[in-house]
Amino acid sequence: MKKWQMANDKWLFLFFALCSLLFILTSCGGGKAVKKEEGFDPERYLSRADILINDKEYEEARKVLLEVKNRDNTKKHAPQAQLKIAESYIRGGDIDIGIEEYRKFMELYPDNQYASYAQYQIGMAYFSQIESPDRGSGAAQKALLEFIRLKEIYPRNPYREVLELRIEKCRNVIADGELMVGEFYYKKKSYNAAINRIEGLLKQFPEYKRGDEALILLARAYKSAKMDEKAREAFNKLIEKYPSSRFAPDAKKELEKFKGK
């Protein structure tokens, strides 16, 4: 009887021990699942991503932001995450990828309050690549197109004042590049090529800040190409439109030479 009691007590002990172990394991597993679900705070994740981006930990930041996009069932924070993903690429120097991520934002959230911001950042991504007329003309052309697109799609965008300055800068850079090419052709005595370039420049940008310089170059190219009538017109136009220009005296002297012919 005593042996049977001892055996019974042993089995009861093992039973309760096993139940306790199962309870602990179940509790721990369940606790972790609840903690993970309850621990998802999209705003905290976004703040963490900001810190990582500022610390130049761009890849880690994108992992956090993708977590927000994948787990944000309300879709209230996913647009912000997408914007920050684009920003992380731009700040990391991957301009083309950053631009594509901003375009993705506009495709996914065209009516979002930050849609005009995304379009502006696309223009600024190109704008930031403008370095000088000989290398920045292509970037200026792309930036100009994106800024004009911003004005057309979002006429009430919050960047209207600064946008006009950006557009003017782009146009001047493009025009400077065209003038530089025109001068190159003129010096090579490729006068027709120079004429085509400068004529196009003045037609596209009639209020170009260096219009007087473009006109004197055009007039001289006409003269060198034996197109005297057009040369006279260009010299006269320079004097009329830019009477105070440093090139006006030269234009007058050139016109005097034509009188003797």
XYZ file of C-alpha atoms in Angstrom:
261
model
C 0.000 0.000 0.000
C 2.836 2.382 0.894
C 4.640 1.634 -2.358
C 1.478 2.249 -4.345
C 0.982 5.584 -2.569
C 4.547 6.636 -3.328
C 4.126 5.733 -6.988
C 0.866 7.624 -7.154
C 2.427 10.700 -5.550
C 5.279 10.520 -8.055
C 2.884 10.474 -11.019
C 0.855 13.348 -9.556
C 4.027 15.363 -9.083
C 5.081 14.739 -12.684
C 1.581 15.609 -13.957
C 1.466 18.910 -12.127
C 5.046 19.716 -13.135
C 4.169 19.082 -16.782
C 1.024 21.226 -16.520
C 3.018 24.022 -14.938
C 5.625 23.856 -17.696
C 2.975 23.946 -20.405
C 1.304 26.904 -18.721
C 4.571 28.804 -18.526
C 5.431 28.107 -22.171
C 1.959 29.036 -23.341
C 1.963 32.186 -21.272
C 5.368 33.248 -22.548
C 4.461 32.583 -26.164
C 1.154 34.362 -25.892
C 2.706 37.218 -24.019
C 5.240 37.774 -26.755
C 2.557 37.781 -29.448
C 0.460 40.295 -27.563
C 3.481 42.392 -26.774
C 4.485 42.459 -30.430
C 1.010 43.472 -31.529
C 0.533 45.999 -28.749
C 4.087 47.291 -29.200
C 3.533 48.538 -32.755
C 3.432 52.306 -32.467
C 3.742 53.795 -35.994
C 4.637 57.250 -34.695
C 7.422 55.794 -32.588
C 8.643 53.845 -35.617
C 8.626 56.995 -37.756
C 10.575 58.882 -35.091
C 13.076 56.040 -34.947
C 13.470 56.203 -38.726
C 14.151 59.961 -38.511
C 16.952 59.314 -36.036
C 18.449 56.637 -38.273
C 18.275 58.906 -41.329
C 19.973 61.732 -39.425
C 22.660 59.246 -38.389
C 23.049 58.237 -42.048
C 21.824 54.709 -41.285
C 19.669 54.771 -44.394
C 19.270 51.052 -44.951
C 18.203 50.455 -41.339
C 15.812 53.398 -41.570
C 14.169 51.882 -44.633
C 13.646 48.585 -42.811
C 11.768 50.444 -40.076
C 9.749 52.402 -42.617
C 8.802 49.292 -44.575
C 7.575 47.822 -41.291
C 5.275 50.820 -40.925
C 3.972 50.431 -44.482
C 3.333 46.713 -44.014
C 1.685 46.940 -40.578
C -0.244 50.195 -40.796
C -3.735 48.854 -41.363
C -5.246 52.332 -41.035
C -3.050 53.643 -43.912
C -2.689 56.896 -41.972
C 1.068 56.575 -41.480
C 2.046 54.583 -44.580
C 2.179 57.732 -46.789
C 4.616 59.357 -44.353
C 6.739 56.234 -44.405
C 6.848 56.324 -48.216
C 7.973 59.958 -48.179
C 10.718 59.173 -45.699
C 11.890 56.232 -47.802
C 12.294 58.617 -50.747
C 14.083 61.125 -48.517
C 16.493 58.448 -47.274
C 17.606 57.717 -50.838
C 18.018 61.393 -51.708
C 20.046 62.099 -48.588
C 22.106 59.001 -49.231
C 23.035 60.264 -52.694
C 20.861 57.804 -54.650
C 19.037 60.609 -56.457
C 17.428 58.557 -59.221
C 16.016 55.981 -56.797
C 14.796 58.769 -54.529
C 12.963 60.398 -57.433
C 11.304 57.091 -58.299
C 10.191 56.665 -54.683
C 8.612 60.132 -54.740
C 6.874 59.216 -58.010
C 5.632 56.030 -56.343
C 4.160 58.154 -53.546
C 2.251 60.233 -56.092
C 0.936 57.112 -57.797
C -0.179 55.552 -54.515
C -1.502 58.710 -52.841
C -2.373 61.285 -55.563
C -4.886 63.049 -53.314
C -2.739 63.065 -50.194
C -2.059 66.424 -48.555
C 1.666 65.919 -49.200
C 1.340 65.162 -52.918
C 2.477 68.669 -53.899
C 5.430 68.256 -51.524
C 6.450 65.043 -53.296
C 6.254 66.743 -56.702
C 8.295 69.688 -55.408
C 10.947 67.315 -54.051
C 11.243 65.652 -57.461
C 11.992 69.063 -58.977
C 14.428 69.873 -56.180
C 16.222 66.546 -56.655
C 17.069 67.597 -60.210
C 17.639 71.211 -59.163
C 20.264 70.135 -56.626
C 22.307 68.634 -59.468
C 22.729 71.982 -61.215
C 26.395 72.845 -60.848
C 27.371 75.038 -63.779
C 26.145 75.852 -67.308
C 28.391 73.293 -68.974
C 27.277 70.414 -66.708
C 23.985 71.543 -65.208
C 21.901 72.321 -68.263
C 20.411 68.819 -68.459
C 19.478 68.830 -64.781
C 18.040 72.332 -65.143
C 15.811 71.209 -68.016
C 14.446 68.296 -65.985
C 13.946 70.464 -62.906
C 12.151 73.091 -64.991
C 9.722 70.490 -66.366
C 8.963 69.183 -62.868
C 8.428 72.677 -61.442
C 6.076 73.574 -64.293
C 4.252 70.297 -63.683
C 3.885 71.267 -60.022
C 2.307 74.593 -61.014
C -0.109 72.916 -63.415
C -1.241 70.041 -61.196
C -1.177 71.874 -57.854
C -1.713 75.590 -58.617
C -2.298 76.323 -54.921
C 0.856 74.587 -53.758
C 2.634 76.182 -50.764
C 5.876 76.747 -52.712
C 4.575 79.368 -55.134
C 6.910 82.214 -54.130
C 10.138 80.244 -54.049
C 9.024 78.244 -57.088
C 9.248 81.268 -59.386
C 12.838 81.841 -58.279
C 13.680 78.204 -58.941
C 12.102 78.369 -62.401
C 14.015 81.555 -63.253
C 17.266 79.938 -62.130
C 16.577 76.896 -64.315
C 15.839 79.032 -67.352
C 19.003 81.083 -66.863
C 21.138 77.970 -66.500
C 19.669 76.458 -69.668
C 20.160 79.726 -71.552
C 23.730 80.071 -70.249
C 24.450 76.612 -71.577
C 23.028 77.471 -74.991
C 25.062 80.675 -75.126
C 28.203 78.753 -74.239
C 27.576 76.312 -77.092
C 26.906 79.216 -79.462
C 30.216 80.831 -78.507
C 31.970 77.512 -79.050
C 30.612 77.217 -82.598
C 31.408 80.865 -83.343
C 35.035 80.456 -82.267
C 35.277 77.347 -84.468
C 33.937 79.495 -87.334
C 30.884 77.244 -87.594
C 28.733 80.332 -88.046
C 25.521 78.653 -89.165
C 25.608 76.336 -86.152
C 26.203 79.334 -83.878
C 23.310 81.220 -85.511
C 20.908 78.310 -85.037
C 21.860 77.968 -81.401
C 21.559 81.661 -80.519
C 18.348 82.156 -82.503
C 16.801 79.255 -80.591
C 18.031 80.688 -77.300
C 16.506 84.130 -77.879
C 13.246 82.638 -79.131
C 12.876 80.358 -76.102
C 14.085 82.925 -73.552
C 13.287 86.432 -74.912
C 13.912 88.008 -71.489
C 17.235 86.273 -70.902
C 19.371 88.283 -68.470
C 22.351 88.125 -70.875
C 20.258 88.892 -73.930
C 22.549 91.725 -75.015
C 25.522 89.359 -75.036
C 23.547 86.838 -77.061
C 22.494 89.522 -79.574
C 26.022 90.827 -80.170
C 27.210 87.257 -80.747
C 24.324 86.587 -83.118
C 24.959 89.809 -85.046
C 28.652 88.984 -85.433
C 27.824 85.447 -86.575
C 25.443 86.878 -89.193
C 28.141 89.275 -90.369
C 30.756 86.511 -90.592
C 28.291 84.366 -92.534
C 27.809 87.267 -95.013
C 24.213 87.776 -93.882
C 24.542 91.574 -93.707
C 20.855 92.460 -93.506
C 20.272 90.156 -90.578
C 23.437 91.466 -88.928
C 22.118 95.066 -89.175
C 18.805 93.987 -87.642
C 20.544 92.266 -84.741
C 22.844 95.233 -84.036
C 19.875 97.635 -84.132
C 17.818 95.413 -81.869
C 20.623 95.334 -79.320
C 20.857 99.143 -79.272
C 17.093 99.566 -78.989
C 16.476 96.910 -76.347
C 19.667 97.407 -74.331
C 20.776 101.050 -74.796
C 22.900 100.940 -71.632
C 24.602 97.670 -72.496
C 28.372 97.493 -72.563
C 27.944 96.040 -76.073
C 25.894 98.986 -77.396
C 28.965 101.076 -78.416
C 30.370 98.155 -80.407
C 27.015 97.644 -82.097
C 26.940 101.302 -83.156
C 30.460 101.065 -84.580
C 29.479 97.980 -86.572
C 26.451 99.789 -87.992
C 28.675 102.682 -89.074
C 30.792 100.238 -91.079
C 27.721 99.087 -92.976
C 27.021 102.669 -94.128
C 30.127 102.650 -96.225
C 28.996 99.600 -98.169
